[in-house]
PDB file of C-alpha atoms in Angstrom:
ATOM      1  CA  UNK A   1     -73.896  44.063 -46.783  1.00 71.00           C
ATOM      2  CA  UNK A   2     -77.329  44.837 -47.743  1.00 77.00           C
ATOM      3  CA  UNK A   3     -76.622  44.476 -51.311  1.00 81.00           C
ATOM      4  CA  UNK A   4     -75.822  41.261 -50.479  1.00 78.00           C
ATOM      5  CA  UNK A   5     -78.718  40.232 -48.166  1.00 79.00           C
ATOM      6  CA  UNK A   6     -80.725  41.914 -51.178  1.00 82.00           C
ATOM      7  CA  UNK A   7     -79.810  39.092 -53.109  1.00 79.00           C
ATOM      8  CA  UNK A   8     -80.590  35.732 -51.223  1.00 79.00           C
ATOM      9  CA  UNK A   9     -83.817  38.302 -50.464  1.00 82.00           C
ATOM     10  CA  UNK A  10     -84.020  38.013 -54.874  1.00 83.00           C
ATOM     11  CA  UNK A  11     -83.395  34.263 -54.703  1.00 79.00           C
ATOM     12  CA  UNK A  12     -86.028  33.569 -52.204  1.00 81.00           C
ATOM     13  CA  UNK A  13     -88.798  36.041 -54.100  1.00 82.00           C
ATOM     14  CA  UNK A  14     -88.012  34.277 -57.317  1.00 79.00           C
ATOM     15  CA  UNK A  15     -88.387  30.392 -55.879  1.00 78.00           C
ATOM     16  CA  UNK A  16     -90.972  31.216 -53.488  1.00 80.00           C
ATOM     17  CA  UNK A  17     -92.940  32.925 -57.599  1.00 78.00           C
ATOM     18  CA  UNK A  18     -91.244  29.180 -59.376  1.00 75.00           C
ATOM     19  CA  UNK A  19     -92.523  26.859 -56.641  1.00 75.00           C
ATOM     20  CA  UNK A  20     -96.152  28.426 -56.678  1.00 78.00           C
ATOM     21  CA  UNK A  21     -95.558  28.016 -60.660  1.00 75.00           C
ATOM     22  CA  UNK A  22     -94.879  24.288 -60.411  1.00 73.00           C
ATOM     23  CA  UNK A  23     -97.919  23.926 -58.090  1.00 73.00           C
ATOM     24  CA  UNK A  24     -99.900  25.148 -60.639  1.00 74.00           C
ATOM     25  CA  UNK A  25     -99.364  23.389 -63.554  1.00 69.00           C
ATOM     26  CA  UNK A  26     -97.014  20.115 -62.633  1.00 69.00           C
ATOM     27  CA  UNK A  27     -93.393  19.126 -63.895  1.00 66.00           C
ATOM     28  CA  UNK A  28     -91.044  18.198 -62.128  1.00 68.00           C
ATOM     29  CA  UNK A  29     -90.937  15.767 -59.716  1.00 75.00           C
ATOM     30  CA  UNK A  30     -92.122  15.247 -56.061  1.00 80.00           C
ATOM     31  CA  UNK A  31     -88.281  15.727 -55.189  1.00 81.00           C
ATOM     32  CA  UNK A  32     -87.421  18.073 -57.191  1.00 78.00           C
ATOM     33  CA  UNK A  33     -90.091  19.949 -55.574  1.00 79.00           C
ATOM     34  CA  UNK A  34     -88.667  19.135 -52.350  1.00 82.00           C
ATOM     35  CA  UNK A  35     -85.099  20.481 -53.428  1.00 80.00           C
ATOM     36  CA  UNK A  36     -86.326  23.367 -54.176  1.00 80.00           C
ATOM     37  CA  UNK A  37     -87.931  24.102 -50.846  1.00 80.00           C
ATOM     38  CA  UNK A  38     -84.566  23.122 -49.425  1.00 83.00           C
ATOM     39  CA  UNK A  39     -83.459  26.067 -51.020  1.00 81.00           C
ATOM     40  CA  UNK A  40     -85.870  28.278 -50.294  1.00 81.00           C
ATOM     41  CA  UNK A  41     -85.203  26.938 -46.373  1.00 84.00           C
ATOM     42  CA  UNK A  42     -82.012  28.127 -46.724  1.00 82.00           C
ATOM     43  CA  UNK A  43     -81.694  30.808 -48.162  1.00 83.00           C
ATOM     44  CA  UNK A  44     -83.678  31.852 -45.606  1.00 82.00           C
ATOM     45  CA  UNK A  45     -80.791  31.014 -42.818  1.00 82.00           C
ATOM     46  CA  UNK A  46     -78.086  33.355 -45.224  1.00 79.00           C
ATOM     47  CA  UNK A  47     -80.955  35.820 -45.128  1.00 81.00           C
ATOM     48  CA  UNK A  48     -81.408  35.517 -40.680  1.00 84.00           C
ATOM     49  CA  UNK A  49     -77.580  34.872 -40.549  1.00 79.00           C
ATOM     50  CA  UNK A  50     -77.042  39.174 -42.572  1.00 80.00           C
ATOM     51  CA  UNK A  51     -79.945  40.159 -40.645  1.00 82.00           C
ATOM     52  CA  UNK A  52     -77.594  39.383 -37.057  1.00 81.00           C
ATOM     53  CA  UNK A  53     -74.714  39.988 -38.382  1.00 78.00           C
ATOM     54  CA  UNK A  54     -76.124  43.594 -38.801  1.00 78.00           C
ATOM     55  CA  UNK A  55     -78.580  43.613 -35.983  1.00 84.00           C
ATOM     56  CA  UNK A  56     -74.415  42.468 -34.185  1.00 81.00           C
ATOM     57  CA  UNK A  57     -74.971  39.801 -33.317  1.00 79.00           C
ATOM     58  CA  UNK A  58     -72.988  37.628 -35.794  1.00 73.00           C
ATOM     59  CA  UNK A  59     -69.630  38.778 -36.444  1.00 76.00           C
ATOM     60  CA  UNK A  60     -67.914  39.771 -39.585  1.00 75.00           C
ATOM     61  CA  UNK A  61     -65.529  36.546 -38.979  1.00 79.00           C
ATOM     62  CA  UNK A  62     -68.512  34.605 -38.016  1.00 78.00           C
ATOM     63  CA  UNK A  63     -70.937  36.086 -41.086  1.00 73.00           C
ATOM     64  CA  UNK A  64     -67.541  35.473 -43.732  1.00 78.00           C
ATOM     65  CA  UNK A  65     -67.475  31.621 -42.790  1.00 78.00           C
ATOM     66  CA  UNK A  66     -71.204  31.430 -44.366  1.00 75.00           C
ATOM     67  CA  UNK A  67     -70.136  33.444 -46.597  1.00 78.00           C
ATOM     68  CA  UNK A  68     -68.442  31.312 -49.236  1.00 79.00           C
ATOM     69  CA  UNK A  69     -70.459  28.527 -49.637  1.00 79.00           C
ATOM     70  CA  UNK A  70     -73.291  30.517 -49.816  1.00 79.00           C
ATOM     71  CA  UNK A  71     -72.077  32.419 -52.263  1.00 81.00           C
ATOM     72  CA  UNK A  72     -71.315  29.103 -54.169  1.00 84.00           C
ATOM     73  CA  UNK A  73     -74.791  27.525 -53.615  1.00 81.00           C
ATOM     74  CA  UNK A  74     -76.705  31.200 -54.896  1.00 81.00           C
ATOM     75  CA  UNK A  75     -74.869  30.889 -58.103  1.00 84.00           C
ATOM     76  CA  UNK A  76     -75.659  27.167 -58.627  1.00 85.00           C
ATOM     77  CA  UNK A  77     -78.943  27.879 -57.560  1.00 82.00           C
ATOM     78  CA  UNK A  78     -79.593  30.607 -59.871  1.00 81.00           C
ATOM     79  CA  UNK A  79     -78.515  28.707 -62.965  1.00 85.00           C
ATOM     80  CA  UNK A  80     -80.360  25.788 -61.603  1.00 81.00           C
ATOM     81  CA  UNK A  81     -83.215  27.454 -61.687  1.00 79.00           C
ATOM     82  CA  UNK A  82     -82.983  29.653 -64.587  1.00 80.00           C
ATOM     83  CA  UNK A  83     -82.413  26.759 -66.960  1.00 82.00           C
ATOM     84  CA  UNK A  84     -85.762  25.141 -65.467  1.00 78.00           C
ATOM     85  CA  UNK A  85     -88.011  28.401 -66.001  1.00 76.00           C
ATOM     86  CA  UNK A  86     -86.358  28.139 -69.230  1.00 78.00           C
ATOM     87  CA  UNK A  87     -87.385  24.341 -69.590  1.00 78.00           C
ATOM     88  CA  UNK A  88     -90.979  25.061 -68.780  1.00 73.00           C
ATOM     89  CA  UNK A  89     -91.357  28.527 -70.139  1.00 72.00           C
ATOM     90  CA  UNK A  90     -89.311  30.210 -72.429  1.00 74.00           C
ATOM     91  CA  UNK A  91     -91.266  33.087 -73.244  1.00 76.00           C
ATOM     92  CA  UNK A  92     -90.874  34.722 -68.560  1.00 70.00           C
ATOM     93  CA  UNK A  93     -87.738  35.873 -67.494  1.00 68.00           C
ATOM     94  CA  UNK A  94     -87.404  36.743 -63.421  1.00 66.00           C
ATOM     95  CA  UNK A  95     -86.176  39.768 -62.305  1.00 66.00           C
ATOM     96  CA  UNK A  96     -82.499  39.003 -59.984  1.00 63.00           C
TER      97      UNK A  96
END
């Protein structure tokens, strides 16, 4: 579970880097920026769920209900962010 948490922490950190980068250079519409902020909120929510599970506040069964949905969310978000970054700055890479 710690590994899964580290992947979502990485996603959140990369989202924050991209949001900072976009605010400096401009670019995507306000709606797209809002979508990235929503991604960050969802990512923080799932990190909290993992923490609750690690503390014993959420059972494995409860966490598994979220895991499938958030795995799809993670891969879709990661793909979208990598595509955006490549379009805006082809020489820049993020650690996932």
